[in-house]
Coordinates of C-alpha atoms and ligand atoms in Angstrom, one line a residue:
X1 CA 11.8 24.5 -2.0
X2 CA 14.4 24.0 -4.7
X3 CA 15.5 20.6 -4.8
X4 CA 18.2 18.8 -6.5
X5 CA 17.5 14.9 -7.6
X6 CA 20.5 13.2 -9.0
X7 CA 19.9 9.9 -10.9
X8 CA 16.6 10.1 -13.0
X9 CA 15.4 6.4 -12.9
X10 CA 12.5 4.7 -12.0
X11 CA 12.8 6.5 -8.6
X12 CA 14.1 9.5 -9.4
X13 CA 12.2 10.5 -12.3
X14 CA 8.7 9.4 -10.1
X15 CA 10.7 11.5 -7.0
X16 CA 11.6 14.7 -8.8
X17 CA 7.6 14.9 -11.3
X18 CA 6.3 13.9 -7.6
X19 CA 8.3 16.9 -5.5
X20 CA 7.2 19.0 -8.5
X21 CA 3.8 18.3 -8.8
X22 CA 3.4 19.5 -5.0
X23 CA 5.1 22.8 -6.2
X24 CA 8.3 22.5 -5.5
X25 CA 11.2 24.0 -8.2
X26 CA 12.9 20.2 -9.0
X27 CA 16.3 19.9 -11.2
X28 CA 16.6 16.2 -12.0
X29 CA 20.1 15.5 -13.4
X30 CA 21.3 12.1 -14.8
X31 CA 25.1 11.1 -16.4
X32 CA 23.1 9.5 -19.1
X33 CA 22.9 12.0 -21.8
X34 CA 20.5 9.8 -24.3
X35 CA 17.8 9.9 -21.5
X36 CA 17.7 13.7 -20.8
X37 CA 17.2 14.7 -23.8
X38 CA 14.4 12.6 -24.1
X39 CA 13.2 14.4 -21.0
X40 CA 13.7 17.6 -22.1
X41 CA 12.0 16.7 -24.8
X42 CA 8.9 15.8 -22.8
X43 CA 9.4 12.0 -23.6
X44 CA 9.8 10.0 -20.5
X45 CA 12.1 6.8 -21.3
X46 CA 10.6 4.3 -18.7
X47 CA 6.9 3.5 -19.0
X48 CA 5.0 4.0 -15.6
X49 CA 1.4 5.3 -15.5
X50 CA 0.5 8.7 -15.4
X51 CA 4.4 9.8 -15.4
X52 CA 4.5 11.0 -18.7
X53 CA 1.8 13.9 -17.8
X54 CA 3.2 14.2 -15.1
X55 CA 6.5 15.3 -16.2
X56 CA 5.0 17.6 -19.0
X57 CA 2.7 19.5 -16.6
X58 CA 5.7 20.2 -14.4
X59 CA 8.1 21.3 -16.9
X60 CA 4.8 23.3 -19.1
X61 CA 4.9 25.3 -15.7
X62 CA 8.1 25.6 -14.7
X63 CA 8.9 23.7 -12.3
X64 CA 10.2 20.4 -13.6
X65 CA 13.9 20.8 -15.4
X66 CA 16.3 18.0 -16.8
X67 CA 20.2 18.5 -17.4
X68 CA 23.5 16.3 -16.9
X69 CA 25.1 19.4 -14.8
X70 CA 25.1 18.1 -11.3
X71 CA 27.2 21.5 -9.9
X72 CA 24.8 23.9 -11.4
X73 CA 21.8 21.5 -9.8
X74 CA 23.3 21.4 -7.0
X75 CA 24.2 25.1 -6.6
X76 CA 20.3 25.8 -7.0
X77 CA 19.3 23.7 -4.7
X78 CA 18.9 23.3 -0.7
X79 CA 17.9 19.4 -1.3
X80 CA 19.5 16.9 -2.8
X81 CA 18.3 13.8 -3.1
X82 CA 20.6 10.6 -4.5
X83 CA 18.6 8.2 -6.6
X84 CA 21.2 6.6 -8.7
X85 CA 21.8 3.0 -8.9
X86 CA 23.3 0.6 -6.3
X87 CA 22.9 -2.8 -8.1
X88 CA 24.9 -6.0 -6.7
X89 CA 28.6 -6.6 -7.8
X90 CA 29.7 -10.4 -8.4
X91 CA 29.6 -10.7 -4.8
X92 CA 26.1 -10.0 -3.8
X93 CA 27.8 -6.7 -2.6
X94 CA 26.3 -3.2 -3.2
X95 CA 27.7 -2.0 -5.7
X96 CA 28.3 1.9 -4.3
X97 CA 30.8 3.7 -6.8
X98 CA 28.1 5.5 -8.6
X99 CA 26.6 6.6 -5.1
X100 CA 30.4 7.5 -3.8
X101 CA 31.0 9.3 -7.1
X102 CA 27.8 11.8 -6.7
X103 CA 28.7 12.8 -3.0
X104 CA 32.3 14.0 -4.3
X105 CA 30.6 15.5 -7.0
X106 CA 28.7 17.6 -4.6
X107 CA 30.9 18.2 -2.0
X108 CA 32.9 20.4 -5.3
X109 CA 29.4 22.2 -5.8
X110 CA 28.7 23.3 -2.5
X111 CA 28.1 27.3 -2.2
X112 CA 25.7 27.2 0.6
X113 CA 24.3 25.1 3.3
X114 CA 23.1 21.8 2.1
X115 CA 20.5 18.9 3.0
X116 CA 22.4 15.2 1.6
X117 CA 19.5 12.7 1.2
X118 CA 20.1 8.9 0.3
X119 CA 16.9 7.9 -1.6
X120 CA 19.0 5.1 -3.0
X121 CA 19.0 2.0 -1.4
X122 CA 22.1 1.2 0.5
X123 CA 23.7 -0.6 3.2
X124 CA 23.9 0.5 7.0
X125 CA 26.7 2.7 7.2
X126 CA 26.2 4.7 3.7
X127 CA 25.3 7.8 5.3
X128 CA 28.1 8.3 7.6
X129 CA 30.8 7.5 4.5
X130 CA 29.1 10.0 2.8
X131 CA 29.4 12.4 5.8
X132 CA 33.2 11.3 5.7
X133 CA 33.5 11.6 2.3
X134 CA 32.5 15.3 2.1
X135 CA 34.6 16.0 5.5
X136 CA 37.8 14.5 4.0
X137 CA 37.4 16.8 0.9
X138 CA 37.4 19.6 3.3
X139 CA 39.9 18.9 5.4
X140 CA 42.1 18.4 2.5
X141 CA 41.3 21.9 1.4
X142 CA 39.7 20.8 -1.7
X143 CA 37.1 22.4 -1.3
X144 CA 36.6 25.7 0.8
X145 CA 33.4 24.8 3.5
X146 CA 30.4 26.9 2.2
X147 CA 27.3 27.0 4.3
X148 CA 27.9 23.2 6.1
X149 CA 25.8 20.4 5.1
X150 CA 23.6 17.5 7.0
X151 CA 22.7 14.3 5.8
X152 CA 19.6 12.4 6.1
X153 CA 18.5 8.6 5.2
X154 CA 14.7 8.8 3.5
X155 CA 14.6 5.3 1.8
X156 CA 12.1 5.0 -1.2
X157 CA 9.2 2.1 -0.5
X158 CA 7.1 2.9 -4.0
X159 CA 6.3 -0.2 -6.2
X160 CA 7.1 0.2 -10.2
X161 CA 3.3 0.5 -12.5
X162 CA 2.4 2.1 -9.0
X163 CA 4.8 4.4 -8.4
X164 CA 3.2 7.7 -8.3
X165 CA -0.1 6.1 -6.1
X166 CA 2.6 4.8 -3.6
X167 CA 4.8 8.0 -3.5
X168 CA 1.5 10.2 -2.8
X169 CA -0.4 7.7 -0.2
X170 CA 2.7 6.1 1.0
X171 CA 1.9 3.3 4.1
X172 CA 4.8 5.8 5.5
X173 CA 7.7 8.0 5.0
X174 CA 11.0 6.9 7.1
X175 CA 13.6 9.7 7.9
X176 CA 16.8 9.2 9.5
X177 CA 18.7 12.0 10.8
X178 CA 20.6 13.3 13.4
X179 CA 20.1 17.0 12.4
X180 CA 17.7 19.0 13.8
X181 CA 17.8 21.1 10.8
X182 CA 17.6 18.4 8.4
X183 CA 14.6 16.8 10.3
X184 CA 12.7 20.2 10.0
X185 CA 13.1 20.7 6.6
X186 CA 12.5 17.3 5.5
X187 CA 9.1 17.2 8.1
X188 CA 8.2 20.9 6.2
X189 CA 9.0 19.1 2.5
X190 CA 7.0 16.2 3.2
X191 CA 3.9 17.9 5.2
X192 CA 1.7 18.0 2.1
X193 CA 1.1 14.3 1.9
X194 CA -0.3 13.7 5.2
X195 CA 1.4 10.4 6.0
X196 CA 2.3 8.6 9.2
X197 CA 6.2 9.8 9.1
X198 CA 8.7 7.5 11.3
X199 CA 11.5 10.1 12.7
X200 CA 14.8 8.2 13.4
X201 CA 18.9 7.5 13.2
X202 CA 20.6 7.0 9.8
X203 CA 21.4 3.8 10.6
X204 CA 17.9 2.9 11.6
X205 CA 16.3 4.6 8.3
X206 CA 19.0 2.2 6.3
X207 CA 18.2 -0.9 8.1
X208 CA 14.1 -0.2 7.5
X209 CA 14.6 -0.1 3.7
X210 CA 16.6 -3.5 4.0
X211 CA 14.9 -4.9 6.6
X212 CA 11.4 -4.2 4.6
X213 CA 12.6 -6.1 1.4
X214 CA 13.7 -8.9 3.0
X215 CA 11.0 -9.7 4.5
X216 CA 8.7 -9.1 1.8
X217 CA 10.8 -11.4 -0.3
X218 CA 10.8 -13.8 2.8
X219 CA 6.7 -13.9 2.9
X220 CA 6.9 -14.5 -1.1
X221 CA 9.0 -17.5 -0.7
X222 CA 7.6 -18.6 2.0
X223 CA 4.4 -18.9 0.2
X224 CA 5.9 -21.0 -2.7
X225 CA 7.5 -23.2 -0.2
X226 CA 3.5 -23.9 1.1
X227 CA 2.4 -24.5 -2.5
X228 CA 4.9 -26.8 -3.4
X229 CA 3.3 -28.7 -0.1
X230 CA -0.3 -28.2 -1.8
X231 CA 0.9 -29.2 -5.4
X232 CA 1.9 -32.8 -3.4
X233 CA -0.8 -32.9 -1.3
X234 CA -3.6 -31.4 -3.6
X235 CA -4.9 -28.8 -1.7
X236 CA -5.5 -25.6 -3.4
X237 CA -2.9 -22.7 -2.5
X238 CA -5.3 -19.7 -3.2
X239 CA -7.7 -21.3 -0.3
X240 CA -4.3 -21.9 2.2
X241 CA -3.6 -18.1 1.0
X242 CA -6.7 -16.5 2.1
X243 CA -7.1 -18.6 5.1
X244 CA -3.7 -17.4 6.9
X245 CA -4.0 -13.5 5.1
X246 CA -7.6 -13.2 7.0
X247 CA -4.9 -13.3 10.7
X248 CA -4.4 -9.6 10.8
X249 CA -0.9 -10.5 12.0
X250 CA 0.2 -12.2 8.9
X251 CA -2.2 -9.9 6.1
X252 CA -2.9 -10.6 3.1
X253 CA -0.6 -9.3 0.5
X254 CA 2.7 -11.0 -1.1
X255 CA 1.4 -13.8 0.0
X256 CA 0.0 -15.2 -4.0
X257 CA 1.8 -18.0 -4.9
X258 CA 3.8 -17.8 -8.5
X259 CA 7.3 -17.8 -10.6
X260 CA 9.3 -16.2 -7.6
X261 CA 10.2 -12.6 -7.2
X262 CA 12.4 -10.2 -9.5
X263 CA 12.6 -6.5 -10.2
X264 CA 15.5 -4.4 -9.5
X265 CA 15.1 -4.4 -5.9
X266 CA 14.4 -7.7 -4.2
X267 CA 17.1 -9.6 -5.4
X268 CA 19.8 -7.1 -5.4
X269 CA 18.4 -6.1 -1.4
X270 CA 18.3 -9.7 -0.7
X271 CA 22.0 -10.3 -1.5
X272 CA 23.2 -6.9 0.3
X273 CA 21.5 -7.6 3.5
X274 CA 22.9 -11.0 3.4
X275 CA 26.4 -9.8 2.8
X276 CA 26.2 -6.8 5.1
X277 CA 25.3 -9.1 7.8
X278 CA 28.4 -11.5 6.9
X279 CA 30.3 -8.3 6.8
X280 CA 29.0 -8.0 10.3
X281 CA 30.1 -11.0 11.5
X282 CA 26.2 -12.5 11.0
X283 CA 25.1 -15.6 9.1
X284 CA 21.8 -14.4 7.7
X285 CA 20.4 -18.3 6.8
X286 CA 16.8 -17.8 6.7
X287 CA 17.9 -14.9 4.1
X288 CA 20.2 -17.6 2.1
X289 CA 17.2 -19.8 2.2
X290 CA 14.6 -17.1 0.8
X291 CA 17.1 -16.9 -2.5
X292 CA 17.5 -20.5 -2.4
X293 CA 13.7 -20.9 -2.6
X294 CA 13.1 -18.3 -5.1
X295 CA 15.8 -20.1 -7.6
X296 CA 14.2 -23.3 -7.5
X297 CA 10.6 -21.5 -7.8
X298 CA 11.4 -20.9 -11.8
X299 CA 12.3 -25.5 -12.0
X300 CA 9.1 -25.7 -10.6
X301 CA 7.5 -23.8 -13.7
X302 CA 9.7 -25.5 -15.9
X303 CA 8.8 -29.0 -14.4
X304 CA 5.1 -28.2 -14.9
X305 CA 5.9 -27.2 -18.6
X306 CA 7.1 -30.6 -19.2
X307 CA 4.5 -32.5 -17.4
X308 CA 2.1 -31.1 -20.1
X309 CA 4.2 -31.3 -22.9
X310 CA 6.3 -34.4 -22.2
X311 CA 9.9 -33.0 -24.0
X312 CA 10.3 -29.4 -24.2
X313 CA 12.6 -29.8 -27.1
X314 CA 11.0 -29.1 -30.3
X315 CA 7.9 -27.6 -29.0
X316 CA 6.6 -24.1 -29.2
X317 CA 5.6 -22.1 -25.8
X318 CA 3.5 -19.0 -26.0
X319 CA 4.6 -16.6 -23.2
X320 CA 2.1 -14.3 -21.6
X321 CA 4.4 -11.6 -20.4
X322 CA 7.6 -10.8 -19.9
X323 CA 8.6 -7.4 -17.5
X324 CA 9.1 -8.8 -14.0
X325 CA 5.4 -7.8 -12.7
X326 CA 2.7 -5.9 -14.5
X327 CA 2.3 -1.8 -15.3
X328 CA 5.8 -2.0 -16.2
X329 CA 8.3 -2.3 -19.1
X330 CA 10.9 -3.0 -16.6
X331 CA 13.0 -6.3 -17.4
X332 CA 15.3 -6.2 -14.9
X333 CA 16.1 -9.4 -12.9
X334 CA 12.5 -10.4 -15.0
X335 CA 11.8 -14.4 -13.7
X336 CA 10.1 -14.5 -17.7
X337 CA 13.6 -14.1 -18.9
X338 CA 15.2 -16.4 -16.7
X339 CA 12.7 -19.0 -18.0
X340 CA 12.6 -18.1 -21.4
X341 CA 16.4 -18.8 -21.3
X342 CA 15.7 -22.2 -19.4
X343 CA 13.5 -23.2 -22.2
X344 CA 15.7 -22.2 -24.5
X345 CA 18.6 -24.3 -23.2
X346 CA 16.1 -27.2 -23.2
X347 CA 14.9 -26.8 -27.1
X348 CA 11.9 -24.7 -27.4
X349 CA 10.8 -22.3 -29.4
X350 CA 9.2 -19.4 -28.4
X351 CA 5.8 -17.1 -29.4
X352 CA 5.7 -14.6 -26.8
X353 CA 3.8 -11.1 -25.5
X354 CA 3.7 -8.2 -23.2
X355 CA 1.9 -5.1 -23.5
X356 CA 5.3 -2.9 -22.4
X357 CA 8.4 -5.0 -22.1
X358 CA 8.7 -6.1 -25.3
X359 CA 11.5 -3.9 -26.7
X360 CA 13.4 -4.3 -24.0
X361 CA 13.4 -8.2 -23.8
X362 CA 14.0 -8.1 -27.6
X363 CA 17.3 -6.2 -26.4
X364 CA 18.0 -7.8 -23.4
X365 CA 17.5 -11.5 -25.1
X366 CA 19.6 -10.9 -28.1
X367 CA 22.6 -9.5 -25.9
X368 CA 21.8 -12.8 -23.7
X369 CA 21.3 -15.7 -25.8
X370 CA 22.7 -14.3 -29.6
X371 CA 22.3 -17.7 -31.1
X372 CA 18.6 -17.9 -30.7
X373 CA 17.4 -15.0 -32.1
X374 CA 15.6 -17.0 -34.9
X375 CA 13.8 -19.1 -31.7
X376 CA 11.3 -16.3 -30.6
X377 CA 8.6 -14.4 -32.4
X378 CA 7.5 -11.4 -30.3
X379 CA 3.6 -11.2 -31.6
X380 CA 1.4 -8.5 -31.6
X381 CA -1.1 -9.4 -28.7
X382 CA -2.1 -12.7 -26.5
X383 CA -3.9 -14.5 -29.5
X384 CA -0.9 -14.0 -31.9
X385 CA 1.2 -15.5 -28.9
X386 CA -1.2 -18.6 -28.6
X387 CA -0.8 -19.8 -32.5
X388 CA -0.1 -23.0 -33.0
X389 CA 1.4 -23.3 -29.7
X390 CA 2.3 -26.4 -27.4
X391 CA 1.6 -24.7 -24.1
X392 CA 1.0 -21.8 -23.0
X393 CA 2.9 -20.4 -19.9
X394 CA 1.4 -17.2 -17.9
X395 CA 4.7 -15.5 -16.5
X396 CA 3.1 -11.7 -15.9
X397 CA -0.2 -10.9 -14.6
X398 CA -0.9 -8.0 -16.5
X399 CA -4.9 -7.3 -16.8
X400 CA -5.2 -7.8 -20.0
X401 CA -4.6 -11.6 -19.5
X402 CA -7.2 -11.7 -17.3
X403 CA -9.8 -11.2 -20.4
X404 CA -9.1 -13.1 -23.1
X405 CA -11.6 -15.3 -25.1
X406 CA -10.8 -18.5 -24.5
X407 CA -12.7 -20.0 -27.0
X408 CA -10.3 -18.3 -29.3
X409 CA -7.6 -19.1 -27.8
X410 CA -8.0 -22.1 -27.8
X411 CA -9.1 -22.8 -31.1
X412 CA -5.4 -20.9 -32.2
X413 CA -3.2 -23.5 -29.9
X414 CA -2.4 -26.4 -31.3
X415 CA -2.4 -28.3 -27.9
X416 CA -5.0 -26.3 -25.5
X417 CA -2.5 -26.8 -22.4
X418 CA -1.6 -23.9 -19.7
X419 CA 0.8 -23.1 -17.2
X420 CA -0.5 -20.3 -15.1
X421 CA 2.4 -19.2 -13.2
X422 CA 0.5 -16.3 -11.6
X423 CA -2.4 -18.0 -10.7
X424 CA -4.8 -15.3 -12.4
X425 CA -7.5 -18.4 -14.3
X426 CA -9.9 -20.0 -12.6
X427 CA -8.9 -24.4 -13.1
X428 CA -12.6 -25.7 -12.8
X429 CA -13.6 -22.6 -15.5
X430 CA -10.2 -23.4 -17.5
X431 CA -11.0 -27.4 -17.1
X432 CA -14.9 -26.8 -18.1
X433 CA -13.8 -25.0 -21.6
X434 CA -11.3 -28.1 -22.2
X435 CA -8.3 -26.5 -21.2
X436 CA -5.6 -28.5 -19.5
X437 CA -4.3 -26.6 -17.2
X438 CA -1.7 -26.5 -14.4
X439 CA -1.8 -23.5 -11.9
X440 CA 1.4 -22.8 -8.7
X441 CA -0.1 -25.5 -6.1
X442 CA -3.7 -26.3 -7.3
X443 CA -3.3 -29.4 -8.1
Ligands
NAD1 P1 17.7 3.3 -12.3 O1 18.8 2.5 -12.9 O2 16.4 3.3 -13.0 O3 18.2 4.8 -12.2 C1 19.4 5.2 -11.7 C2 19.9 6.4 -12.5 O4 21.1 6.9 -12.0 C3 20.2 6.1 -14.0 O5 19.4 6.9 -14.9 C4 21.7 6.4 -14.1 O6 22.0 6.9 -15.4 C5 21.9 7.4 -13.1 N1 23.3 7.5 -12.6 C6 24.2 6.6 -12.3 N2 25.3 7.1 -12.0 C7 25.2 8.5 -12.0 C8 26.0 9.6 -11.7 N3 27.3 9.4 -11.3 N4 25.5 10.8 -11.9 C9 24.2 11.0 -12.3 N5 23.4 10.0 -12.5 C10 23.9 8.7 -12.4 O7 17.5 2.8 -10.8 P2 16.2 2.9 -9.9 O8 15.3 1.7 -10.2 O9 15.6 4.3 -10.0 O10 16.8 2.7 -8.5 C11 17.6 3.7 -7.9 C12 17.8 3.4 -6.4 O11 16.5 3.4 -5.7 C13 18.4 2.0 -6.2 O12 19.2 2.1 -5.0 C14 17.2 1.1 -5.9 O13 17.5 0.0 -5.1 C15 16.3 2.1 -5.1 N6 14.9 1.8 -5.2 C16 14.3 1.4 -6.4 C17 13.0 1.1 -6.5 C18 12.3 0.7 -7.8 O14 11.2 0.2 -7.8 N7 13.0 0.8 -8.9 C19 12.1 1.3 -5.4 C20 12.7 1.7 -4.2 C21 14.1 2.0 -4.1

C-alpha cells in the first residue's frame, strides 16, 4: 500500500521505517526542513534503537522516502496517517493547530479517495472536526471532491528506546471507524503483525489512547503515594511492589517506585483528559490528584538530597542521567531537568551524565537557566560524574548504571552518599561497601 505519514517524530519516523519495513511504499513528510535532510541523508535525528538501520534499509530499497511536500505525499498515497504534535497549551488544553493545519492541507491535495488516520494523540471529538473540516472545504467549493475520503482513529501505544519492539508485538492495535471501507483496509494494512486488533467508534478509539495514559500515570503515582507510606514506616517499597504486582488484577508493571513520570506523553495526556472532561462538564479529581502526586514526587528527591548533605548550597551533585527514562535522548518534560533546576535554585553545582541526552539537556538547560551555565560539567561517563562529588543522585535507569565499580566510585566522591531515585542498587550491597545510601521508600 502507498502510505502517506505526516509529522516525522518519535512516532512518525518509528510508524513510517515500521509500515516500510513490512513492504509497504512510505512517504514521511515533516514542516521541519533541518530534520529531512538529515533523513534523506540517512541520518535519523532522534536516537531510538535499531531506527537508524531501519530507515536506511527502507530507503536502500526503495521504499522509505522523506520530503516537506505534503500535496505530492498525499497525492501518492491511499493512507495517511497524522503524527504531528499535539502538546499542551497554557491551559492544559491540546494544543491542535498543527493537527487542524495538516487536515486543510490535505483536503487541497485530494485527487482520489482517501483513508484520514489520527496516529496523534488527541481529544474525543478530533476525528469528527477533521471530518468537518474537510466537508466545509468542499462545500465552500474550495476544493472540487475527488474520490471521497474516511477517517479512522488508530492511536499509537509504543514506548520511546522501545519503539520498534512495541510497534511490531504491540499488546494491541485499536481502530476506530465508522467506515466499512476504512476498517478493511486498515484490518488488510495491519494483518502482517498478527495482533489482537480492537474494532470500534472514533470516539471510542480517542478515549482508549487517553484513557490508557491516564491510568498508567495513575498506577505510577499511586505507587509513590505507597512509598512515601514505606519511607515513614520503614518497610521496603520493592517488597510492597512485588507483593500487590503478583494479583493478576493489579500486574506488575508501572508499578516501581521513583522521581515521578515525564516524557512527552503522560503529562501533556494527563492535562487534556482532565480538561476535556471539564470541557465536558466532569471534574476529573482522582486525575488532578495523579499530577498533584507526581509534582511533589521530584521534593521528595530533593528532601532526600538534603538529608545526606545537610545544605544543598555549595555542594556538588553528580547526576546519573538525564532523558526522561532510559534508550532515549528524549528530554522532554525530563523529571532530571526539573530537579537539576531545583538544585540549582537551592545552590548546587552540578557534575552530571547520560549516555544519549546530553546534547540536548546542554541546549535545553542553557535556554532554561542562562545564568548557570558555569554550574554544570557534562562529563564523559558515570566515574567522571562521581568526582569529587557530595552526593550522587540516580535520576535515569539506564543499564549502564546498573554496572558500575563501586569501589571506584567511591574512591572518586568526595562524600560516598547516594540518592537512588530509580531504585536500580541494592541498600544492604550499597550499605556493605560503605555507601550511604537513600533509595524511593526503603528506608
Ligand atoms: P514529535 O514532536 O517528535 O514529532 C512531531 C513532528 O510533527 C515534528 O517533527 C514536527 O516538525 C512535525 N510537524 C508539526 N507540524 C507539522 C505540519 N504542519 N506539517 C508537517 N509536519 C509537522 O512528536 P511525537 O513524540 O512523535 O508525537 C506525535 C504525536 O504522537 C503526539 O500526539 C503524541 O502525543 C503521540 N504519541 C507519542 C508517543 C511518544 O512516545 N513520543 C507515543 C504515542 C503517541
Amino acid at each position: 500500500m502507498n502510505i502517506c505519514i505526516i509529522g516525522t517524530g518519535y512516532v512518525g519516523l518509528v510508524t513510517g521505517a515500521c509500515f516500510a519495513d513490512l513492504g509497504n511504499r512510505v512517504f514521511c513528510v515533516d514542516s521541519d526542513r533541518k530534520k529531512i535532510d538529515s533523513l534523506k541523508r540517512g541520518v535519523v535525528p532522534i536516537y531510538e534503537p535499531g531506527l537508524e538501520e531501519m530507515v536506511r534499509g527502507n530507503m536502500k530499497k526503495g521504499r522509505l522516502s522523506f520530503s516537506t511536500n505534503i500535496k505530492e505525499s498525499v497525492k501518492k498515497s491511499t493512507i495517511i496517517f497524522i503524527c504531528v504534535g499535539t502538546p499542551s497549551a497554557e491551559s492544559g488544553e491540546p494544543d491542535l493547530t498543527a493537527l487542524e493545519a495538516v487536515a486543510r492541507e490535505i483536503a487541497k491535495s485530494m485527487n482520489s479517495y482517501k483513508l484520514i488516520v489520527e496516529k496523534s494523540t488527541v481529544p474525543v471529538e478530533t476525528g469528527e472536526w477533521v471530518k468537518r473540516t474537510i466537508d466545509t472545504l468542499f462545500a465552500s467549493g474550495a476544493k472540487k471532491r475527488e474520490g471521497g475520503f474516511d477517517v479512522a482513529s488508530n492511536p499509537e501505544f509504543l514506548r520511546e528506546g522501545s519503539a520498534i519492539k512495541d510497534f511490531k508485538h504491540p499488546d494491541r492495535i485499536v481502530i476506530g471507524t465508522g467506515s466499512e471501507k476504512a476498517k478493511k483496509i486498515l484490518l488488510e494494512l495491519y494483518k502482517p503483525l498478527k495482533a489482537p486488533i480492537v474494532v470500534t467508534d472514533i470516539k471510542s478509539a480517542e478515549i482508549i489512547k487517553h484513557a490508557s495514559n491516564s491510568f498508567l500515570s495513575m498506577k505510577i503515582s499511586f505507587i509513590n503515594a505507597i512509598s512515601v507510606v514505606c519511607d515513614k514506616t520503614g518497610a521496603d517499597i520493592k517488597k510492597v511492589a512485588r507483593g500487590m504486582g503478583m494479583d493478576k488484577r493489579i500486574g506488575t508493571s508501572f508499578l516501581e517506585a521513583g522521581i515521578g513520570f515525564g516524557g512527552s506523553c503522560f503529562p501533556k495526556d494527563l492535562d487534556a483528559f482532565i480538561h476535556i472532561a471539564d470541557r465536558l462538564g466532569y471534574n476529573f479529581s482522582l486525575l488532578r490528584e495523579v499530577k498533584k502526586i507526581n509534582s511533589e514526587q521530584k521534593n521528595v528527591l530533593i528532601h532526600k538530597i538534603s538529608q545526606l548533605v545537610w545544605n544543598i548550597a555549595g555542594k556538588t551533585i553528580g547526576v546519573f542521567g538525564l532523558s526522561f527514562k532510559p534508550d532515549t535522548d528524549d528530554i522532554r518534560n525530563s523529571p532530571p531537568i526539573d530537579i537539576i533546576r531545583m538544585l540549582f535554585a537551592r545552590g548546587a553545582k552540578i557534575r552530571a551524565y547520560d549516555p544519549k541526552a546530553a546534547q540536548k539537556s546542554r541546549d535545553t538547560l542553557a535556554r532554561l537557566c542562562p545564568g548557570k551555565k558555569k554550574e554544570i560539567v557534562y562529563c564523559k561517563d558515570a566515574y567522571d560524574a562521581a568526582k569529587g562529588c557530595d552526593c550522587l543522585v540516580v535520576l535515569t535507569d539506564w543499564n549502564e548504571f546498573k554496572e558500575l565499580d563501586f569501589a571506584k566510585l567511591k574512591k572518586l566522591l568526595k562524600n560516598p552518599a547516594i540518592v537512588d531515585g530509580r531504585n536500580i542498587y541494592d541498600p544492604e550491597m550499597m550499605k556493605k561497601m560503605g555507601f550511604t545510601y537513600i533509595g524511593i521508600g526503603r528506608r
